[in-house]
mmCIF file of C-alpha atoms in Angstrom:
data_model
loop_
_atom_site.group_PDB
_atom_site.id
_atom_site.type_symbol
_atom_site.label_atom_id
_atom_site.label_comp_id
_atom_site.label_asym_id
_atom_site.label_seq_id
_atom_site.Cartn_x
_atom_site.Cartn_y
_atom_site.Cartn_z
ATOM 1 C CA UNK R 890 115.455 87.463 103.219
ATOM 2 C CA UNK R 891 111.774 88.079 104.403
ATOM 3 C CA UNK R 892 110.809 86.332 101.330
ATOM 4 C CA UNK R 893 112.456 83.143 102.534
ATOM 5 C CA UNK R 894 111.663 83.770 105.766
ATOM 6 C CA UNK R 895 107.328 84.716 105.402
ATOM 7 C CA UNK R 896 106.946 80.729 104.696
ATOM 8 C CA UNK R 897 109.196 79.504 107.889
ATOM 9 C CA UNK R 898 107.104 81.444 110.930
ATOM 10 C CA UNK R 899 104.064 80.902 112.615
ATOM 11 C CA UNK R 900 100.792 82.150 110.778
ATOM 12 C CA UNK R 901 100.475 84.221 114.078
ATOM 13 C CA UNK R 902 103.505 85.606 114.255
ATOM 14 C CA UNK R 903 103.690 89.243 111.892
ATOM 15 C CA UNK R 904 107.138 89.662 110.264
ATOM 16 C CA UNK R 905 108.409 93.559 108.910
ATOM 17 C CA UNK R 906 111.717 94.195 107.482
ATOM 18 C CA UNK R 907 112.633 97.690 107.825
ATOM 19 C CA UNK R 908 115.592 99.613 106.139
ATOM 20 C CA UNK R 909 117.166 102.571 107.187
ATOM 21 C CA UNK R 910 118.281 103.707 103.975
ATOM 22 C CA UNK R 911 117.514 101.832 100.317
ATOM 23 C CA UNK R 912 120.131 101.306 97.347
ATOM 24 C CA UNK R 913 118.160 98.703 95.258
ATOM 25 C CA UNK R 914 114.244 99.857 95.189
ATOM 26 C CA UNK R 915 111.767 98.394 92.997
ATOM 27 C CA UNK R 916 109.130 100.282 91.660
ATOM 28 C CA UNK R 917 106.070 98.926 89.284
ATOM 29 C CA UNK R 918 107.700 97.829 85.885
ATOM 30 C CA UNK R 919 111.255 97.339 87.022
ATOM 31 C CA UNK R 920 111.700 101.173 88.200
ATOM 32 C CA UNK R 921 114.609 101.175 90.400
ATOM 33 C CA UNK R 922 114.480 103.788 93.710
ATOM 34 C CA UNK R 923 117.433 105.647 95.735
ATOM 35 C CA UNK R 924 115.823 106.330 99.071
ATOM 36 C CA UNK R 925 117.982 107.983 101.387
ATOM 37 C CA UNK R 926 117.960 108.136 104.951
ATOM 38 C CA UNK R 927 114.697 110.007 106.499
ATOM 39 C CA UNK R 928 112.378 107.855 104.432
ATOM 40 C CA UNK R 929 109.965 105.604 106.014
ATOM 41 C CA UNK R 930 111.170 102.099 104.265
ATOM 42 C CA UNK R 931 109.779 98.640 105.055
ATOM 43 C CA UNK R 932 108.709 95.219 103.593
ATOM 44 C CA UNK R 933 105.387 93.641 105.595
ATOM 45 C CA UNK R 934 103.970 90.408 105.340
ATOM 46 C CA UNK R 935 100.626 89.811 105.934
ATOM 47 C CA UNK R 936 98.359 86.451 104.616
ATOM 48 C CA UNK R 937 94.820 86.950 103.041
ATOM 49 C CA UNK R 938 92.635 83.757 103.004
ATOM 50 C CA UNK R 939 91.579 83.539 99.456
ATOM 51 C CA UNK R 940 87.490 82.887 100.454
ATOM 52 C CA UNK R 941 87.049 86.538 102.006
ATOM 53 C CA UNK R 942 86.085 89.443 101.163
ATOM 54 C CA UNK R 943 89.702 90.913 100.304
ATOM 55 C CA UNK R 944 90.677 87.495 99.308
ATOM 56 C CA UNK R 945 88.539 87.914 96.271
ATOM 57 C CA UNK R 946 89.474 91.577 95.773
ATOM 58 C CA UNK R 947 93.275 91.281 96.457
ATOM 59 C CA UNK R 948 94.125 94.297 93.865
ATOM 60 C CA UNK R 949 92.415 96.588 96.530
ATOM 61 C CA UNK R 950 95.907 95.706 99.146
ATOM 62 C CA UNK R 951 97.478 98.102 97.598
ATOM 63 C CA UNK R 952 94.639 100.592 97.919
ATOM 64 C CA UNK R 953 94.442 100.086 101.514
ATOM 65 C CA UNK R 954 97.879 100.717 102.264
ATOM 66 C CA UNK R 955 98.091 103.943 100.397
ATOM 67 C CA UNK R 956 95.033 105.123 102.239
ATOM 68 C CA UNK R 957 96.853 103.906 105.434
ATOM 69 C CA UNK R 958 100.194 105.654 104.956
ATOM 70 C CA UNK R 959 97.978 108.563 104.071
ATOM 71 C CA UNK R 960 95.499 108.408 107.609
ATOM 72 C CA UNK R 961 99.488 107.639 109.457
ATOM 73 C CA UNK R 962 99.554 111.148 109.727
ATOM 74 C CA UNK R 963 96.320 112.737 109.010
ATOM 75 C CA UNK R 964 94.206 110.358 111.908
ATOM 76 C CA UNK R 965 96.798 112.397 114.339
ATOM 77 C CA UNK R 966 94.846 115.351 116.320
ATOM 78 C CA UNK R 967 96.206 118.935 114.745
ATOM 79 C CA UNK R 968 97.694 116.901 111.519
ATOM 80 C CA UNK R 969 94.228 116.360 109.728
ATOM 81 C CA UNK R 970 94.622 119.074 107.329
ATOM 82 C CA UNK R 971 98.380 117.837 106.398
ATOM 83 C CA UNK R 972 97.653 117.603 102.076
ATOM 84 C CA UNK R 973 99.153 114.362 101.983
ATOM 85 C CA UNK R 974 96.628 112.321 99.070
ATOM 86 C CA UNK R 975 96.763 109.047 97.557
ATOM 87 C CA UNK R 976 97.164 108.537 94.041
ATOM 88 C CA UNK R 977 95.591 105.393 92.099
ATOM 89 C CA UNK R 978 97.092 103.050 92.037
ATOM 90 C CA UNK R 979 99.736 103.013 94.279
ATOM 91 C CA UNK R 980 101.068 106.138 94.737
ATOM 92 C CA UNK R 981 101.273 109.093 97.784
ATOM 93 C CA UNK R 982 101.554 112.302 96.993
ATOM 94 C CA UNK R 983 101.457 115.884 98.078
ATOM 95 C CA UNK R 984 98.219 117.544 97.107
ATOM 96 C CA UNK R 985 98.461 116.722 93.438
ATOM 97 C CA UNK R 986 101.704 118.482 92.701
ATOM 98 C CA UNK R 987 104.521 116.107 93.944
ATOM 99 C CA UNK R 988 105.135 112.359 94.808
ATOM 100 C CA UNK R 989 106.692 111.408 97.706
ATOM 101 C CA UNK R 990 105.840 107.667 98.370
ATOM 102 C CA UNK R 991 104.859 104.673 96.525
ATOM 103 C CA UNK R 992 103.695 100.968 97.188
ATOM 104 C CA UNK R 993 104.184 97.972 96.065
ATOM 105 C CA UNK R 994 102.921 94.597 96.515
ATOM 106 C CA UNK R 995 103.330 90.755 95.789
ATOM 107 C CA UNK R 996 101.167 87.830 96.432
ATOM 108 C CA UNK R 997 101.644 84.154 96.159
ATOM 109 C CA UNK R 998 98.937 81.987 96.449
ATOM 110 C CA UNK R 999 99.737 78.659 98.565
ATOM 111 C CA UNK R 1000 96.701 76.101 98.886
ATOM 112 C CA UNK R 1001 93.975 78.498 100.098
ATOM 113 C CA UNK R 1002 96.329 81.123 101.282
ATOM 114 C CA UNK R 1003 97.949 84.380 99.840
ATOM 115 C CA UNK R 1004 101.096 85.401 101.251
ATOM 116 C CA UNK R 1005 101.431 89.307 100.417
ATOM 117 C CA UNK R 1006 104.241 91.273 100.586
ATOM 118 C CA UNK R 1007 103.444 94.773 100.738
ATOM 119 C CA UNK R 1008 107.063 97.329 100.350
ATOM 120 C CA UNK R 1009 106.185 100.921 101.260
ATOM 121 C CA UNK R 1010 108.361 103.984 101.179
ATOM 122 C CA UNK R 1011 107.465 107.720 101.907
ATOM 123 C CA UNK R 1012 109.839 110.402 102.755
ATOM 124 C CA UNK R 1013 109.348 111.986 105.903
ATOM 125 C CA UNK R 1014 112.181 113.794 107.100
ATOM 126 C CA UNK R 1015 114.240 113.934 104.025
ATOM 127 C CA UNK R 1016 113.557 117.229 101.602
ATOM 128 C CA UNK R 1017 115.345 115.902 98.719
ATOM 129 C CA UNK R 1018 114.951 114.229 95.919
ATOM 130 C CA UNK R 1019 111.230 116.102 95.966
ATOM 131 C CA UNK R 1020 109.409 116.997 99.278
ATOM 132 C CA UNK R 1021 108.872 115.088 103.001
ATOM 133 C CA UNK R 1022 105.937 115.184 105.284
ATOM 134 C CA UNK R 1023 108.099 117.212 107.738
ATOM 135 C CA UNK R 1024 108.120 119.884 105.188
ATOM 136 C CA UNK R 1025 104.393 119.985 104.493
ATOM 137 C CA UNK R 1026 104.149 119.969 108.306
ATOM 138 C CA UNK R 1027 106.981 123.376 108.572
ATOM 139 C CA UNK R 1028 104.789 124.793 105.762
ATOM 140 C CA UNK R 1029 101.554 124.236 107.392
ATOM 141 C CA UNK R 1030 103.080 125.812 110.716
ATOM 142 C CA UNK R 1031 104.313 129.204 108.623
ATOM 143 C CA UNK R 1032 100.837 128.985 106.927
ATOM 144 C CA UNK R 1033 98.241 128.272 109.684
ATOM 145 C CA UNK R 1034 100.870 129.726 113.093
ATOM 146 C CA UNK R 1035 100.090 126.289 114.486
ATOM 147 C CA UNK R 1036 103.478 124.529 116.194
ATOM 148 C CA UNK R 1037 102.735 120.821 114.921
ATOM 149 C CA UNK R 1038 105.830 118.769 115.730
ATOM 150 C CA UNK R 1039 107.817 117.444 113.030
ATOM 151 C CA UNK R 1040 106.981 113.034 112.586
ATOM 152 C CA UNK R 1041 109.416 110.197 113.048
ATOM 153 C CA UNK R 1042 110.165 107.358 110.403
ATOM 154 C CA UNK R 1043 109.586 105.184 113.278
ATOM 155 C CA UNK R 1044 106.353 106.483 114.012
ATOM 156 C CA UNK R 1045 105.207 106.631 110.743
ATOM 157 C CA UNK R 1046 105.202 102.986 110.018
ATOM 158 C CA UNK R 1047 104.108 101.805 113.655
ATOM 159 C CA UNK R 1048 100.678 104.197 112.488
ATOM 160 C CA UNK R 1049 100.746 102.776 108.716
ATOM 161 C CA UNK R 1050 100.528 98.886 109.572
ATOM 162 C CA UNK R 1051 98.531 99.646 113.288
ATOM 163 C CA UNK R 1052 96.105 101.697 110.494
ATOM 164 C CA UNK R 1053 96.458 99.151 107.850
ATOM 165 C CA UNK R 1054 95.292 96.426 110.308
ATOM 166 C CA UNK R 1055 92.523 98.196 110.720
ATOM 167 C CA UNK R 1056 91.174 98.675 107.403
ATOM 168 C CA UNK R 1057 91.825 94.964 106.676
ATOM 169 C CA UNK R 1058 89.049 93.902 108.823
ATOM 170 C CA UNK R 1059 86.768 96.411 107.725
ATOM 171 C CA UNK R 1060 87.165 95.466 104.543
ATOM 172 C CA UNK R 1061 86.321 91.605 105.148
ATOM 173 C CA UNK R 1062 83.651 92.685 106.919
ATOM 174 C CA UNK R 1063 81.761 95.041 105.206
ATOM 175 C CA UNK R 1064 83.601 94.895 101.515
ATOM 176 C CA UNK R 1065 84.942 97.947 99.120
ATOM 177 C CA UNK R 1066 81.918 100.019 100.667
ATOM 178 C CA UNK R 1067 83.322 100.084 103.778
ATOM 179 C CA UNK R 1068 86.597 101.523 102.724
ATOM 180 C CA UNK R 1069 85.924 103.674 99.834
ATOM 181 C CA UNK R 1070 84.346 106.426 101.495
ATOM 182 C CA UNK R 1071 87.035 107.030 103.563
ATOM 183 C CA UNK R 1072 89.795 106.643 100.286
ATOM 184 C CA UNK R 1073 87.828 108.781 98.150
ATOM 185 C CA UNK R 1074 88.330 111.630 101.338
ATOM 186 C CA UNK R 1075 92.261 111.746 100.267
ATOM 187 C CA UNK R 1076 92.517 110.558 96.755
ATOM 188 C CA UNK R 1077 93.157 113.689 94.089
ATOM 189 C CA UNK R 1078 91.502 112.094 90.906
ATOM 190 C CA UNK R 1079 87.641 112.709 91.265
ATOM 191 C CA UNK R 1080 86.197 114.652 88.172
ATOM 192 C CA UNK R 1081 89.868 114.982 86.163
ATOM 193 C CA UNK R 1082 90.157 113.924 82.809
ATOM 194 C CA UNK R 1083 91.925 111.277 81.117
ATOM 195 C CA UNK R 1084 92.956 110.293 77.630
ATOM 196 C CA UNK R 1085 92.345 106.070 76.601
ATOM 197 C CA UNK R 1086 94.412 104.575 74.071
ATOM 198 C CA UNK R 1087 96.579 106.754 73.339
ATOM 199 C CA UNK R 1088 97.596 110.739 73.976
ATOM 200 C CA UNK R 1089 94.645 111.321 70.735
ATOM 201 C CA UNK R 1090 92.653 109.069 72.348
ATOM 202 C CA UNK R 1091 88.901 109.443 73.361
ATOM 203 C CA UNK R 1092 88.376 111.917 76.560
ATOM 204 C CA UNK R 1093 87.134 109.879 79.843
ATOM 205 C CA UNK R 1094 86.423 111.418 83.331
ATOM 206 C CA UNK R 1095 87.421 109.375 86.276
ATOM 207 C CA UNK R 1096 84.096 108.577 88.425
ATOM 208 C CA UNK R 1097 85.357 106.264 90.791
ATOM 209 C CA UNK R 1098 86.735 103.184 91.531
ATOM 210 C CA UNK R 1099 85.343 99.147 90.461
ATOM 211 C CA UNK R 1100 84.755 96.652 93.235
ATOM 212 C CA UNK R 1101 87.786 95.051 92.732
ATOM 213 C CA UNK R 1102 90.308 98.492 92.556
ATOM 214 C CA UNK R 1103 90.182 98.919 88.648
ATOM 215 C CA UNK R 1104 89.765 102.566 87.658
ATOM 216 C CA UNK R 1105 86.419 103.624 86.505
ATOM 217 C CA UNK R 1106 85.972 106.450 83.609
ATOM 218 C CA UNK R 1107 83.013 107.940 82.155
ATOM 219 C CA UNK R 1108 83.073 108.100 78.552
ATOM 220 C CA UNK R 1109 80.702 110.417 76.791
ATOM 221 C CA UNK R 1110 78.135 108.476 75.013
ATOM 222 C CA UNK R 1111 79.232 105.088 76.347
ATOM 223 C CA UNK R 1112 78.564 105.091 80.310
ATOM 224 C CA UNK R 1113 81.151 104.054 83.118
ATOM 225 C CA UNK R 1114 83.691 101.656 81.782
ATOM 226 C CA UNK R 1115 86.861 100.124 84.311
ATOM 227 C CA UNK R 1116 90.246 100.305 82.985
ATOM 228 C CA UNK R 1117 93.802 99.800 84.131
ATOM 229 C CA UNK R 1118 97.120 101.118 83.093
ATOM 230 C CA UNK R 1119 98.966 100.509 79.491
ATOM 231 C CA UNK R 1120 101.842 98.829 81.389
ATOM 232 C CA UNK R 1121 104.325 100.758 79.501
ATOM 233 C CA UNK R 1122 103.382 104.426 80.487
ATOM 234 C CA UNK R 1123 105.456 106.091 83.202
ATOM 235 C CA UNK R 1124 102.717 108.616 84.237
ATOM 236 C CA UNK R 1125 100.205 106.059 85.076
ATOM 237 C CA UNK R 1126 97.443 107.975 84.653
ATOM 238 C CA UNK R 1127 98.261 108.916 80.867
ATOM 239 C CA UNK R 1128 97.143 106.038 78.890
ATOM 240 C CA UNK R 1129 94.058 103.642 80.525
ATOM 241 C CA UNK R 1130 93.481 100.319 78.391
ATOM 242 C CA UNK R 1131 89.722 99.215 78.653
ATOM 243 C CA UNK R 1132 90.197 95.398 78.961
ATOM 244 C CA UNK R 1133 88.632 93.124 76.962
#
């Protein structure tokens, strides 16, 4: 529906979908996802002009709405501490222990347009199948004797595009630099280890993060090289390709 619908409305006029509950999920590489009701589900479109800054960068989108779902609740007074990370490349996770959110975008390009569809989903008041944010928040209250009031689905993604908007237009302003600083605050990567190839592969450390949202990994004796996933790999992170 908001597929049809993205190329029928006024460029001014923003257009989000938003489900209560979700029987038919796509993931990256066909994964399918069950999301029951007290998840934060919703389809955005946004458009990109190709000649700007994130135009020419548009693998970062997905960067930049991890990082917003992330600063949804942590840019709230009393919920900054909440361990709510982002994991490259389109993941959101608790600490580094347990996912409970993804992303997942789609562009078309039309003339000197793209039209990007950005589907995000994070659970916020449902405990199962893993964890919410509402339980991070009970566990930070039993932890730190703070009373921080449990979030809202509705809440949640009124913060993640307001936040989103934001870091759009710091981006074509100012570029990756302008961002990164503020991604690398929540993201859980910096300094682990990875293998490339294959499980036997050569040992890389991840240093950052390429201008245009490629992993970059430090392998001994051969400097900082960017990679991306295998494609095939369910644990993202387990097998990096270095592309030709």
């Amino acid at each position: 529906l908001i597929g049809r619908l993205m190329f029928e409305l006024p460029e001014e006029m923003g257009l989000i979908a938003i489900a209560v509950r979700q029987t038919q999920g796509k993931g990256r590489g066909g994964n399918v996802w069950l999301s029951p009701i007290g998840c934060a589900l919703s389809t955005l479109h946004i458009t990109i002009p190709l000649h700007s800054n994130l135009g020419q960068r548009i693998p970062f989108i997905q960067h930049l709405v991890s990082l917003a779902v992330v600063e949804s609740v942590r840019s709230i007074p009393g919920y900054e501490d909440i361990d709510l990370r982002v994991k490259w490349p389109n993941d959101i996770y608790y600490s580094d222990l347990m996912k409970l959110g993804g992303v997942l975008v789609n562009s078309t390009l039309i003339e000197t347009t793209f039209h990007i569809l950005i589907g995000f989903g994070f659970n916020v008041s449902n405990s199962n199948p893993t964890i919410c944010i509402n339980d991070l928040i009970t566990k930070f209250n039993k932890e730190e004797g703070t009373t921080l009031k449990p979030l809202t689905t509705d809440c949640l993604i009124a913060r993640t595009v307001t936040v989103l908007e934001r870091l759009i237009d710091i981006f074509q302003e100012k570029g990756p630099n302008g961002v990164l600083p503020r991604y690398y605050k929540y993201w859980i990567h910096s300094g682990k280890q990875v293998h490339l190839y294959n499980e036997e592969g050569p040992t890389a450390w991840i240093v950052g993060i390429d201008d245009y949202g490629f992993l970059q990994v430090h392998e001994e004796g051969k400097g900082v090289e960017s990679v991306h996933p295998d494609g095939n790999s369910f644990d993202m992170l387990k097998n990096l390709i270095v592309p030709k």
